[in-house]
PDB file of C-alpha atoms in Angstrom:
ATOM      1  CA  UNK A   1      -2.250  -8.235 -10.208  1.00  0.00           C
ATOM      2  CA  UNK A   2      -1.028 -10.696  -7.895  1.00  0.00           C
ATOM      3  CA  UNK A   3      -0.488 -10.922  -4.165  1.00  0.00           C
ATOM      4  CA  UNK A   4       1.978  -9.054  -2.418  1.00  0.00           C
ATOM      5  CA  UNK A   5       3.893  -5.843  -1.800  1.00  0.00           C
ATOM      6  CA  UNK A   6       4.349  -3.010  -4.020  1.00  0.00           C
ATOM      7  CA  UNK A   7       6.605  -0.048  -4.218  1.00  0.00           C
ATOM      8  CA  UNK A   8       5.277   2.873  -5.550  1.00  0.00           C
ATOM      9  CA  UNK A   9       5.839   6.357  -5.893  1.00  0.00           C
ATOM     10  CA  UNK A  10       3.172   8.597  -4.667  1.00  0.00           C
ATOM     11  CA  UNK A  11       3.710  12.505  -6.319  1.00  0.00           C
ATOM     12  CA  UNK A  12       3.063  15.593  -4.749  1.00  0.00           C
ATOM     13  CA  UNK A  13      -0.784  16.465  -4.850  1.00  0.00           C
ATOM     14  CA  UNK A  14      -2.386  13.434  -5.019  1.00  0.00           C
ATOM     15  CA  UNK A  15      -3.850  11.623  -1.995  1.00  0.00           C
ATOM     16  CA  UNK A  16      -2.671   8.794  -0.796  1.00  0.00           C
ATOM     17  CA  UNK A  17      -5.826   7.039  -1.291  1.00  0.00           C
ATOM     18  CA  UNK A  18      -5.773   8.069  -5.654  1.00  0.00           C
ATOM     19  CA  UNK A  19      -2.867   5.532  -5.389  1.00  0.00           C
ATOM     20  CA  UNK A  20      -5.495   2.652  -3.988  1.00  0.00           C
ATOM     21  CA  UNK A  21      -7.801   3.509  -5.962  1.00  0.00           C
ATOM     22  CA  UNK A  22      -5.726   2.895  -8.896  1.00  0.00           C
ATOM     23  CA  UNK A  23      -5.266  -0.509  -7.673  1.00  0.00           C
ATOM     24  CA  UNK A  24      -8.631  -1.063  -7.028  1.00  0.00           C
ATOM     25  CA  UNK A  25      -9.009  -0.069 -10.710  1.00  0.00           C
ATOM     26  CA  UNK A  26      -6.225  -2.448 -11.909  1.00  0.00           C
ATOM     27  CA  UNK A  27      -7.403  -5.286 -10.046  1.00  0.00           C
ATOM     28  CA  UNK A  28     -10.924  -5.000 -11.299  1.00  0.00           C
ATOM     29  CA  UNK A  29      -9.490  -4.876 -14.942  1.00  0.00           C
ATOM     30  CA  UNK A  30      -7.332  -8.065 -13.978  1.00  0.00           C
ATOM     31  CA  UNK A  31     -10.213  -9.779 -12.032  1.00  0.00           C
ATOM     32  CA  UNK A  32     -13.477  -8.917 -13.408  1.00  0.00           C
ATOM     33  CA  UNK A  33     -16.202  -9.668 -10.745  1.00  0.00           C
ATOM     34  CA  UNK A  34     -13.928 -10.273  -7.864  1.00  0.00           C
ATOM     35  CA  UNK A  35     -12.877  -8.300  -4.697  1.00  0.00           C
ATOM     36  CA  UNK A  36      -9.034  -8.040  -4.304  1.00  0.00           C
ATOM     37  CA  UNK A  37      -7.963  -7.049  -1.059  1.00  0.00           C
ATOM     38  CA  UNK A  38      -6.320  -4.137  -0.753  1.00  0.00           C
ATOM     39  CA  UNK A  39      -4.544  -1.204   1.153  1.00  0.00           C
ATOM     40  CA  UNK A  40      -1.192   1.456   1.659  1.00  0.00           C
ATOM     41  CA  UNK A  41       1.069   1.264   4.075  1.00  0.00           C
ATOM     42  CA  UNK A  42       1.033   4.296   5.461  1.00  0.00           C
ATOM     43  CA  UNK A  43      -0.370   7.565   4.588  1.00  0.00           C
ATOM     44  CA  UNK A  44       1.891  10.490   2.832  1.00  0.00           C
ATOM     45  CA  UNK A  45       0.274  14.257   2.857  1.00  0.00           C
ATOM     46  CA  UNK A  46      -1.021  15.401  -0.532  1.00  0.00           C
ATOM     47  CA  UNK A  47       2.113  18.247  -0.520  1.00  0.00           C
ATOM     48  CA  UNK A  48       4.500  15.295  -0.006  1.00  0.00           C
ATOM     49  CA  UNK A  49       5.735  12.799  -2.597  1.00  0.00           C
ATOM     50  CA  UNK A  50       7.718   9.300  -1.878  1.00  0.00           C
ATOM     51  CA  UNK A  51       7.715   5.782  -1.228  1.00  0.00           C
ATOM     52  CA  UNK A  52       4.467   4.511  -0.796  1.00  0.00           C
ATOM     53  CA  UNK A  53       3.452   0.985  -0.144  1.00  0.00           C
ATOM     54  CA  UNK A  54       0.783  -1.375  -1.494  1.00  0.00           C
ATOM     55  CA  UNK A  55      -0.316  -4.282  -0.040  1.00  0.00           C
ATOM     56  CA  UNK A  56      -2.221  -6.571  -2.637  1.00  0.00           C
ATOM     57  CA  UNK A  57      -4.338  -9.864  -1.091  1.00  0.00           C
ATOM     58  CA  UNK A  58      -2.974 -11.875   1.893  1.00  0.00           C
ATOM     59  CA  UNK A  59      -0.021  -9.408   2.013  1.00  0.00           C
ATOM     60  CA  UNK A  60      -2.426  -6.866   3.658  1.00  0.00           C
ATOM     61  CA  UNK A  61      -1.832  -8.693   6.849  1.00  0.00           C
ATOM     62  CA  UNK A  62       1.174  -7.584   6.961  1.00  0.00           C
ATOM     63  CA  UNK A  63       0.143  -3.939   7.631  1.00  0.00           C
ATOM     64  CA  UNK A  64       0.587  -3.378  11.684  1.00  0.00           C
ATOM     65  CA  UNK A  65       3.917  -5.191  11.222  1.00  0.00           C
ATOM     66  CA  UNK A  66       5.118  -1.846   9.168  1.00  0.00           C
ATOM     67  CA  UNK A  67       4.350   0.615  11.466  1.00  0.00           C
ATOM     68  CA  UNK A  68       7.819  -0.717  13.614  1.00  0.00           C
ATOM     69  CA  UNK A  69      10.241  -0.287  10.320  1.00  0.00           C
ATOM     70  CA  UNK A  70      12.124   2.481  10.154  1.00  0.00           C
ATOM     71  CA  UNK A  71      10.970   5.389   7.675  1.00  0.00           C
ATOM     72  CA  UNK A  72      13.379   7.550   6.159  1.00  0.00           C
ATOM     73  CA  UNK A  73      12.627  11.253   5.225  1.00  0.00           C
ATOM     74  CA  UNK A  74      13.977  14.649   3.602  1.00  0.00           C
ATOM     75  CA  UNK A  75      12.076  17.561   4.429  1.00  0.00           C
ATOM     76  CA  UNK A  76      12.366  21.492   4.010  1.00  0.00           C
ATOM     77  CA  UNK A  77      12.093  23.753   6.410  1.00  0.00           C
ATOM     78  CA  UNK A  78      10.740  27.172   6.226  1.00  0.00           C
ATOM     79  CA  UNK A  79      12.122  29.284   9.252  1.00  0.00           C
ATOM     80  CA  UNK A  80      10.349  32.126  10.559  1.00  0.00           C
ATOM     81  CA  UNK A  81       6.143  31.424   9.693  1.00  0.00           C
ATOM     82  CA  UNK A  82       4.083  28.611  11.725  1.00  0.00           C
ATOM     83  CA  UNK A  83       1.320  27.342   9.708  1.00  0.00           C
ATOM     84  CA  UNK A  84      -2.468  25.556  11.146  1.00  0.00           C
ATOM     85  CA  UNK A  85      -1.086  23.205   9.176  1.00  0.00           C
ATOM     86  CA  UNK A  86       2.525  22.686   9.416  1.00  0.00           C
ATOM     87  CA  UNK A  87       3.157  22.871   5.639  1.00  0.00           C
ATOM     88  CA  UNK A  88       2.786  25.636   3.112  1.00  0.00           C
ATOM     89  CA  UNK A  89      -0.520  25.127   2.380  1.00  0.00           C
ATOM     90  CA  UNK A  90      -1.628  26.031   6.246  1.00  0.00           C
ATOM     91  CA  UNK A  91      -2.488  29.330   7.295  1.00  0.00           C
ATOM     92  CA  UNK A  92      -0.062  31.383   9.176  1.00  0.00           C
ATOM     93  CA  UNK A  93      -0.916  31.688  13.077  1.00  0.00           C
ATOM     94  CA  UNK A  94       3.081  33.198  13.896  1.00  0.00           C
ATOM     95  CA  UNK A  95       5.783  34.363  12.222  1.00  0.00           C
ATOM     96  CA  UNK A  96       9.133  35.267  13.679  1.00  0.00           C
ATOM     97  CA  UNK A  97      12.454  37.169  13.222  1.00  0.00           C
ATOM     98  CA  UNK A  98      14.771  34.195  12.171  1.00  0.00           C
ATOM     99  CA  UNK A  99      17.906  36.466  11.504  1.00  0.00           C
ATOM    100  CA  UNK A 100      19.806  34.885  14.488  1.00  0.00           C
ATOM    101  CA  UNK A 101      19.514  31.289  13.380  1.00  0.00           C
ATOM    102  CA  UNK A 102      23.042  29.877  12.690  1.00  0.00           C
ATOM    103  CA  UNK A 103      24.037  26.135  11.827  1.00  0.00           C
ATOM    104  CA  UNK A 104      25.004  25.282  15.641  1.00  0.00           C
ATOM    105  CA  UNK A 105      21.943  26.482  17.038  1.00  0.00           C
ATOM    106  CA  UNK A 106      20.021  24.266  14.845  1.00  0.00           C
ATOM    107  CA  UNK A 107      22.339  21.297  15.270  1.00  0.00           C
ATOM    108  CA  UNK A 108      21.562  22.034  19.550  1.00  0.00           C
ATOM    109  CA  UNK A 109      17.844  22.493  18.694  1.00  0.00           C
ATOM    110  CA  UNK A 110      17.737  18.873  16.955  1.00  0.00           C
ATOM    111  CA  UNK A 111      18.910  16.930  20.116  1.00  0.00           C
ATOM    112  CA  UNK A 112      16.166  17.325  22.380  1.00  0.00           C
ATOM    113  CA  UNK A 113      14.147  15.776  20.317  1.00  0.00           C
ATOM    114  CA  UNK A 114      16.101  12.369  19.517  1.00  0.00           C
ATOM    115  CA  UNK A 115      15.043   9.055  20.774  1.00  0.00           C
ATOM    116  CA  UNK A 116      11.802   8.449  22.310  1.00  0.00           C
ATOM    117  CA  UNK A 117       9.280  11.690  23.119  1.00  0.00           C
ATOM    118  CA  UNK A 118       6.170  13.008  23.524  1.00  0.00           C
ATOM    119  CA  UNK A 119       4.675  14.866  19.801  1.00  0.00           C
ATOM    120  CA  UNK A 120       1.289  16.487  19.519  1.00  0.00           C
ATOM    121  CA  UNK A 121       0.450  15.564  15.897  1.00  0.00           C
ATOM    122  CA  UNK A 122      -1.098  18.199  13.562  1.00  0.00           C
ATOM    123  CA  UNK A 123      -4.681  18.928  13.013  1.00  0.00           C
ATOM    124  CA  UNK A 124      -4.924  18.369   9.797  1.00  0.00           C
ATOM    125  CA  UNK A 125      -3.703  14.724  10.364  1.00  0.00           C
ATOM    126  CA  UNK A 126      -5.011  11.444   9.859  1.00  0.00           C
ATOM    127  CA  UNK A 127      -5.433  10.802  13.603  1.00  0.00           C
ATOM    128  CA  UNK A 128      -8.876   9.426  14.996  1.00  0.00           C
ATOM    129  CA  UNK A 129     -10.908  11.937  17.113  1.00  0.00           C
ATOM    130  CA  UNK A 130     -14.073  10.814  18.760  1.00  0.00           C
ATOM    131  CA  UNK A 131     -14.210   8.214  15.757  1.00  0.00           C
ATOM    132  CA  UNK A 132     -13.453  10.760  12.647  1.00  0.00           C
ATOM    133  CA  UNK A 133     -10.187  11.709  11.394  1.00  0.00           C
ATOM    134  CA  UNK A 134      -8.931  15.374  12.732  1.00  0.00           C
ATOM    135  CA  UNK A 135      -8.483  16.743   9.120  1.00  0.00           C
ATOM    136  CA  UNK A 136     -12.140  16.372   8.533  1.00  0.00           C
ATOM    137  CA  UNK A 137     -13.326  18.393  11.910  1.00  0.00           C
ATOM    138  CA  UNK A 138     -10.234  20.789  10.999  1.00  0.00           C
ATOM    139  CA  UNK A 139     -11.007  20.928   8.029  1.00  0.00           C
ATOM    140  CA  UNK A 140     -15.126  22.186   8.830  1.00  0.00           C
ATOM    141  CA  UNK A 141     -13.792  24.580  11.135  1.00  0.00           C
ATOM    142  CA  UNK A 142     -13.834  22.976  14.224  1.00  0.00           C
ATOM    143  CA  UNK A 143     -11.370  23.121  17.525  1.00  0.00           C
ATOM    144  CA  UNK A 144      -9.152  20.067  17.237  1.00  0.00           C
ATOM    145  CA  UNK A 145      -6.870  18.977  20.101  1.00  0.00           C
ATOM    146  CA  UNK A 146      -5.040  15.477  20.059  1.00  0.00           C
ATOM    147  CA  UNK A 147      -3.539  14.021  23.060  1.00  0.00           C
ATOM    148  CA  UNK A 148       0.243  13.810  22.302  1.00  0.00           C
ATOM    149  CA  UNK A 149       1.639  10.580  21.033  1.00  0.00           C
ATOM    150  CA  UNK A 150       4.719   8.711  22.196  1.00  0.00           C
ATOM    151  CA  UNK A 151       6.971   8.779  19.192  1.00  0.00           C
ATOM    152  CA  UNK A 152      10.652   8.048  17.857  1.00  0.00           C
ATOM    153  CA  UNK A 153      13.163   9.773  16.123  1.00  0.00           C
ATOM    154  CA  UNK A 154      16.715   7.870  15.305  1.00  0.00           C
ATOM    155  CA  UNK A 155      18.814   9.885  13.689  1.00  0.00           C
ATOM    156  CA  UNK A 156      18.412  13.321  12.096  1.00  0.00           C
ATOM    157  CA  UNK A 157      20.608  15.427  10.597  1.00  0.00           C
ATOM    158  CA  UNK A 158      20.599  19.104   8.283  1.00  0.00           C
ATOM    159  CA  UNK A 159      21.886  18.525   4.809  1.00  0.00           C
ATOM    160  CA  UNK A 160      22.105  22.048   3.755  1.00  0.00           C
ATOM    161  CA  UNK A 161      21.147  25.257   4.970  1.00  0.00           C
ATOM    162  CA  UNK A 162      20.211  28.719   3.251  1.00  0.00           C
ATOM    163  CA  UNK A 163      19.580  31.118   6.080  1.00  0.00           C
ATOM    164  CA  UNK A 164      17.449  32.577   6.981  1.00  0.00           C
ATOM    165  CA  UNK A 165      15.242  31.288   4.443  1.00  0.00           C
ATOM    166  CA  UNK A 166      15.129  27.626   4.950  1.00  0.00           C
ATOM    167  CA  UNK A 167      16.677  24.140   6.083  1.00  0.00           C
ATOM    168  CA  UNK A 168      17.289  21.200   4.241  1.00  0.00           C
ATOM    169  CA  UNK A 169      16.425  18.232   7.077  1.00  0.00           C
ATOM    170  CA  UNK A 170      16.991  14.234   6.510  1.00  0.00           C
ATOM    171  CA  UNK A 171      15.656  11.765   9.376  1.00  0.00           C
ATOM    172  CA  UNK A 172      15.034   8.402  10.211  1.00  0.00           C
ATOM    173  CA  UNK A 173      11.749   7.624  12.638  1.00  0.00           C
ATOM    174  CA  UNK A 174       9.619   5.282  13.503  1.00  0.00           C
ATOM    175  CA  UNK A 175       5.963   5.211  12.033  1.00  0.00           C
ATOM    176  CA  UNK A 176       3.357   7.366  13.617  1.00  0.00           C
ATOM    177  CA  UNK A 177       6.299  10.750  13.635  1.00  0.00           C
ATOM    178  CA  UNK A 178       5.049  13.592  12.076  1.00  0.00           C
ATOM    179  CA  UNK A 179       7.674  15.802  10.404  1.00  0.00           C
ATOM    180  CA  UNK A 180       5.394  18.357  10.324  1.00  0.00           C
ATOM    181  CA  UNK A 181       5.454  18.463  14.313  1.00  0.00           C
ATOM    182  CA  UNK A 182       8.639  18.695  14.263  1.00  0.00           C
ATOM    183  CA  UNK A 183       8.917  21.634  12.268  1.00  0.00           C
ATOM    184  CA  UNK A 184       6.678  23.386  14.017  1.00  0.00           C
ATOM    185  CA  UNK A 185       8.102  22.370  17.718  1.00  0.00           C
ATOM    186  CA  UNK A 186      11.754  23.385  16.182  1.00  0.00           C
ATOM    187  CA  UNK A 187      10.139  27.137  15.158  1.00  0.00           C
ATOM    188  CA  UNK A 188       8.496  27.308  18.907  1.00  0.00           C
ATOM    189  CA  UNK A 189      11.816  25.934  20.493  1.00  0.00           C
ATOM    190  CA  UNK A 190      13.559  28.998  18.697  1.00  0.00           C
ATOM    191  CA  UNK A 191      11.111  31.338  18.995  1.00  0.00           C
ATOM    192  CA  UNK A 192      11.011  32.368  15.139  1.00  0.00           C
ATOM    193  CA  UNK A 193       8.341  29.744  13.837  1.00  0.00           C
ATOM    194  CA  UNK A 194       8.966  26.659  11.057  1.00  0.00           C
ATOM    195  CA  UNK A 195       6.681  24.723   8.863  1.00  0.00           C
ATOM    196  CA  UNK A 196       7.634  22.377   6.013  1.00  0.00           C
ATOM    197  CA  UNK A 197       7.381  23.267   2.177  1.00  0.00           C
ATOM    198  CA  UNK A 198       8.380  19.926   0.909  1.00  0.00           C
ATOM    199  CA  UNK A 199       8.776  16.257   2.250  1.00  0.00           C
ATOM    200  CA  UNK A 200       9.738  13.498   0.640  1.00  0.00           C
ATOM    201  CA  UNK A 201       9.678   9.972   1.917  1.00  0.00           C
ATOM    202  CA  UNK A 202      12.920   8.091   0.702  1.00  0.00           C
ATOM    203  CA  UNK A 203      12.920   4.836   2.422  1.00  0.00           C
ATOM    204  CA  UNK A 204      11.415   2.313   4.626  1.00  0.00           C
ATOM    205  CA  UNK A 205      13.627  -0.506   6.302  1.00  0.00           C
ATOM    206  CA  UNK A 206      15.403  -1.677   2.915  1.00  0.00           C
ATOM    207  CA  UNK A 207      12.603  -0.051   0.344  1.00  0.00           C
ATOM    208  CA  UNK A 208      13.873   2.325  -1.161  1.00  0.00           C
ATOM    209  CA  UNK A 209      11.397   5.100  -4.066  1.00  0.00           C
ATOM    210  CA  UNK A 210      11.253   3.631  -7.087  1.00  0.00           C
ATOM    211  CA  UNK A 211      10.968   7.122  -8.429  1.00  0.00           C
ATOM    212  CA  UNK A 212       7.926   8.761 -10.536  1.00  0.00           C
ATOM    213  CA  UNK A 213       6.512   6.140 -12.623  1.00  0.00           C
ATOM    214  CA  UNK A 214       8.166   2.649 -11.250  1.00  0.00           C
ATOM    215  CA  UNK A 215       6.659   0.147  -9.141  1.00  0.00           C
ATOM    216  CA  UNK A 216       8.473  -2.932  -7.716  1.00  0.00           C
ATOM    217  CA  UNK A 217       6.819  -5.792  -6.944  1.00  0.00           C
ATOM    218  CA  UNK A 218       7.910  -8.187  -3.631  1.00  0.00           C
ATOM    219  CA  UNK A 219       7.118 -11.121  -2.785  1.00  0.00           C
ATOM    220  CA  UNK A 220       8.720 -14.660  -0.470  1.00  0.00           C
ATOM    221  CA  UNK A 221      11.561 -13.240   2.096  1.00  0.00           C
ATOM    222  CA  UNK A 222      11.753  -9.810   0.844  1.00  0.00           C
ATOM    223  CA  UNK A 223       8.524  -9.367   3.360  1.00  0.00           C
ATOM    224  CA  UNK A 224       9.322  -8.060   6.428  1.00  0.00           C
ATOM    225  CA  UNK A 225      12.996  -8.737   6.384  1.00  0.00           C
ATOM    226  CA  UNK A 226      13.849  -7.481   9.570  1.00  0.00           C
ATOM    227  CA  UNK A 227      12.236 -10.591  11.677  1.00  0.00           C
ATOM    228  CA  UNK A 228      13.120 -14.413  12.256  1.00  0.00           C
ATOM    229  CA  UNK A 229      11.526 -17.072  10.139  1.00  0.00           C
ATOM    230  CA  UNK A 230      11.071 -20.412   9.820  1.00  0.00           C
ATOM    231  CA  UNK A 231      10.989 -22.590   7.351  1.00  0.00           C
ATOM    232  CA  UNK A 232       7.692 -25.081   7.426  1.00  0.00           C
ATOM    233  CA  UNK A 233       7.265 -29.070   6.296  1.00  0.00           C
ATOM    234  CA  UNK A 234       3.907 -29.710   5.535  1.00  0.00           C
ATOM    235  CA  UNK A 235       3.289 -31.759   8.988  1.00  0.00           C
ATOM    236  CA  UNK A 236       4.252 -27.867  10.402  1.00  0.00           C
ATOM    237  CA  UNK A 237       1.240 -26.629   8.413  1.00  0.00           C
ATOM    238  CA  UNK A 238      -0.877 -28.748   9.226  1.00  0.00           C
ATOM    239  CA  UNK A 239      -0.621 -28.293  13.168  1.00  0.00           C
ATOM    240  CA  UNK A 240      -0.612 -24.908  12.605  1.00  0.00           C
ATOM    241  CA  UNK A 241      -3.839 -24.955  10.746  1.00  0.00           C
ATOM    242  CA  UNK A 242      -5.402 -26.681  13.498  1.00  0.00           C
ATOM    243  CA  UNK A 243      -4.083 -23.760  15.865  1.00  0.00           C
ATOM    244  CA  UNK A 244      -1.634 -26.081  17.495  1.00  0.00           C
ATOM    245  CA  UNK A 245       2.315 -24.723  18.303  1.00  0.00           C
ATOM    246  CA  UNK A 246       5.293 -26.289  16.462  1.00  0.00           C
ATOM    247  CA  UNK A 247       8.884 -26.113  17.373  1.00  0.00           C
ATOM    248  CA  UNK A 248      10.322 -22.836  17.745  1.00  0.00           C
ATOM    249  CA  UNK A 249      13.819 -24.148  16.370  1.00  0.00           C
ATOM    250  CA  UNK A 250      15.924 -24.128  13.769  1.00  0.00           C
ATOM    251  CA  UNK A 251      14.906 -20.305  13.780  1.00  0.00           C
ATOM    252  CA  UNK A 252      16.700 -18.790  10.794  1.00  0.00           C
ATOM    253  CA  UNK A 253      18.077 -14.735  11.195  1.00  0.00           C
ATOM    254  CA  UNK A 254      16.068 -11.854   9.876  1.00  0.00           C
ATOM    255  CA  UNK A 255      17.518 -11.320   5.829  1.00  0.00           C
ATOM    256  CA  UNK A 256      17.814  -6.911   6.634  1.00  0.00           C
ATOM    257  CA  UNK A 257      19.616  -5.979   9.488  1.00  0.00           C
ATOM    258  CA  UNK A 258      18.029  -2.849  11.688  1.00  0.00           C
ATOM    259  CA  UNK A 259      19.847   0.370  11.681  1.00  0.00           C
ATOM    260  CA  UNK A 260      22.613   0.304  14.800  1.00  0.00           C
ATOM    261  CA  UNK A 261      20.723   0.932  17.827  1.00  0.00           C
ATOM    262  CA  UNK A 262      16.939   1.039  16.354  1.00  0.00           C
ATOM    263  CA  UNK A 263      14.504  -0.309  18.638  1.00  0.00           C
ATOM    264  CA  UNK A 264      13.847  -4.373  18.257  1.00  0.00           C
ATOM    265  CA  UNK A 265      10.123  -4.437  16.640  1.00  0.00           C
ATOM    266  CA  UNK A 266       8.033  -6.941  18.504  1.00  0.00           C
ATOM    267  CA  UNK A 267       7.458  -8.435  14.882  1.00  0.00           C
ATOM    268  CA  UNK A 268       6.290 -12.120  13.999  1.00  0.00           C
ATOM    269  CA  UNK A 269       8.347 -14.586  13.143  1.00  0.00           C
ATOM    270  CA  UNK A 270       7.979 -15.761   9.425  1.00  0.00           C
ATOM    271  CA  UNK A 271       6.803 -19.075   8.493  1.00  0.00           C
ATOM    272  CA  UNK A 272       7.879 -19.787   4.802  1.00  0.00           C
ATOM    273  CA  UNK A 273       6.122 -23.192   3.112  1.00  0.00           C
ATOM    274  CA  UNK A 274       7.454 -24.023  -0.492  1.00  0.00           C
ATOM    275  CA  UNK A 275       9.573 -20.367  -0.437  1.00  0.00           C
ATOM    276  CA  UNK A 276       6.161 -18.353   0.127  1.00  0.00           C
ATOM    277  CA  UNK A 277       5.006 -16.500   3.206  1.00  0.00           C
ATOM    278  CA  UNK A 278       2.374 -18.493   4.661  1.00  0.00           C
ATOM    279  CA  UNK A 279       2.236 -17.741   8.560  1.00  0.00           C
ATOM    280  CA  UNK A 280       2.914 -15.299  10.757  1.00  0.00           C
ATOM    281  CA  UNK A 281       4.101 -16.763  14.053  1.00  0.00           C
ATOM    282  CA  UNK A 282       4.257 -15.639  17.795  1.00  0.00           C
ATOM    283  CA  UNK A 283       6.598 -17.300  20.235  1.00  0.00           C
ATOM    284  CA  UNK A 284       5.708 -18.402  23.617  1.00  0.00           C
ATOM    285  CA  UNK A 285       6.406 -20.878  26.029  1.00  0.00           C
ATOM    286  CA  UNK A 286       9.064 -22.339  23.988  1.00  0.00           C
ATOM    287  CA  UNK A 287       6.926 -23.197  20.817  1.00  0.00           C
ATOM    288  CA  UNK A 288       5.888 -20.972  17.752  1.00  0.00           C
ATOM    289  CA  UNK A 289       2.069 -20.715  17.536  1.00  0.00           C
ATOM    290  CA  UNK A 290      -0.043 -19.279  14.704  1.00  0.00           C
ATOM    291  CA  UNK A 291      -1.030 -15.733  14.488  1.00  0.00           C
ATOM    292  CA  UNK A 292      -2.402 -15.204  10.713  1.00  0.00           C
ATOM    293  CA  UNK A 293      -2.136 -17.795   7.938  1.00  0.00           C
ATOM    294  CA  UNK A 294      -1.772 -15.929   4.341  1.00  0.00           C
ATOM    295  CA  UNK A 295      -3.614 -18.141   2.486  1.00  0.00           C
ATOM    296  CA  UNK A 296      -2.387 -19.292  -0.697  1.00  0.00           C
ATOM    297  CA  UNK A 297       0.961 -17.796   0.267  1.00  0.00           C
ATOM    298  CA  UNK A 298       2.406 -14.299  -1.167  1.00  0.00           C
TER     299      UNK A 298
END
């Protein structure tokens, strides 16, 4: 197994840890004896299914810069139960008549919630509380209440609709949204109660599933192709190995261009030595100074 980032497809039931463990297996079988770094992404629910990335060796340095990329999504909403939860697995806590729901209304309930707000995430999510994850006190019983988090949502629109069953929901956020908070602030906004019964990650920034099965490998300037970079000369390693700043010019345009209107991450700019990755950089004061060297490139 060698360094870098993976596409994988994570199924519905299985944790999103089963998939790094996996890994962890593979790697040992590759590399008797020796630790391989290793971690996702970003987490999926067990009841969802999708894109999931792996980051193998120096490439898990590049997980805070992911968090930025836009995430694409299709989801299923259930109209007229609220789950603990937020998907079907929860336990209902309010249902609601959802006769009156039509198309428009749901189109007008969608807009307050574009662009930048406030989300309380679910319980049962992966969010630190006094130091544990809330699933875990949720999930022994106890009260949980998270502060809200600021959040984004780009773009969202309904794909189909069979009322008053259900909605079929595609969207486009940044990390940290939870779709399942959505749902569930969509059934309060129209007083009949939502949760989600599937979700299915589809994208993030140009990563697409590979499907059940597949796993794509990436390495060089298919990492984090929305950013500058810079191509390095050996006296530019060098400095930057002794923590000095090089020039930040010729700066060379990211290689994936950011939806229209998507907020500008506050990413790195890539330093590329012999066509790997091998720094991340940060501007300032004119120069480019070193943030993380990958060693042995990826």
């Amino acid at each position: 197994m060698t360094p870098g980032l993976y596409l994988t497809h994570k199924p519905v039931g299985a944790t999103s840890f089963a998939t790094v463990r996996t890994f962890q297996e593979e790697a040992q079988a590759t590399r008797p004896g020796r630790r391989t770094a290793l971690c996702h992404g970003g987490t999926l629910d067990p009841f969802a299914e999708g894109l999931l990335l792996m980051l193998v060796g120096p490439a898990t340095h590049l997980f805070e810069h992911l968090h930025a990329a836009p995430k694409v999504y299709e989801a299923r909403v259930e109209w007229g139960t609220e789950t603990d939860t937020g998907d079907l697995h929860g336990r209902p806590i309010h249902q609601g008549d959802a006769t009156a729901l039509t198309p428009e209304r749901l189109e007008a309930a969608l807009r307050p919630f574009l662009g930048w707000t406030e989300q309380i995430p679910p319980a049962t999510s992966a969010k630190k509380l006094g130091g544990e994850p809330a699933y875990r006190k949720a999930h022994r019983g106890e009260a949980v209440e998270l502060p809200p988090s600021r959040v984004y949502l780009h773009t969202a629109r309904w794909l189909s609709h069979n009322l008053p069953t259900a909605s079929v929901l595609e969207l486009t956020c940044r990390g940290g949204y939870y779709v399942r908070s959505l749902a569930r602030d969509l059934g309060r906004a129209l007083g009949c109660g939502a949760h989600l019964s599937t979700l299915k990650r589809t994208a993030i920034g140009p990563w697409k599933d590979p499907g059940p099965g597949a796993r794509i490998e990436l390495h060089g300037r298919d990492l984090l192709p929305w950013t500058h970079s810079r191509a390095l000369t050996d006296q530019d390693v060098g400095a930057l190995r002794q923590n000095q700043s090089i020039a930040a010019t010729p700066l060379q345009p990211p290689d994936w261009r950011l939806p229209p209107g998507y907020p500008e991450p506050p990413g790195p700019v890539r330093g590329f030595h012999q066509g790997k990755l091998t720094f991340l950089l940060t501007p300032g004061d004119g120069a480019l100074w070193p943030e993380t060297e990958l060693r042995g490139g990826v």
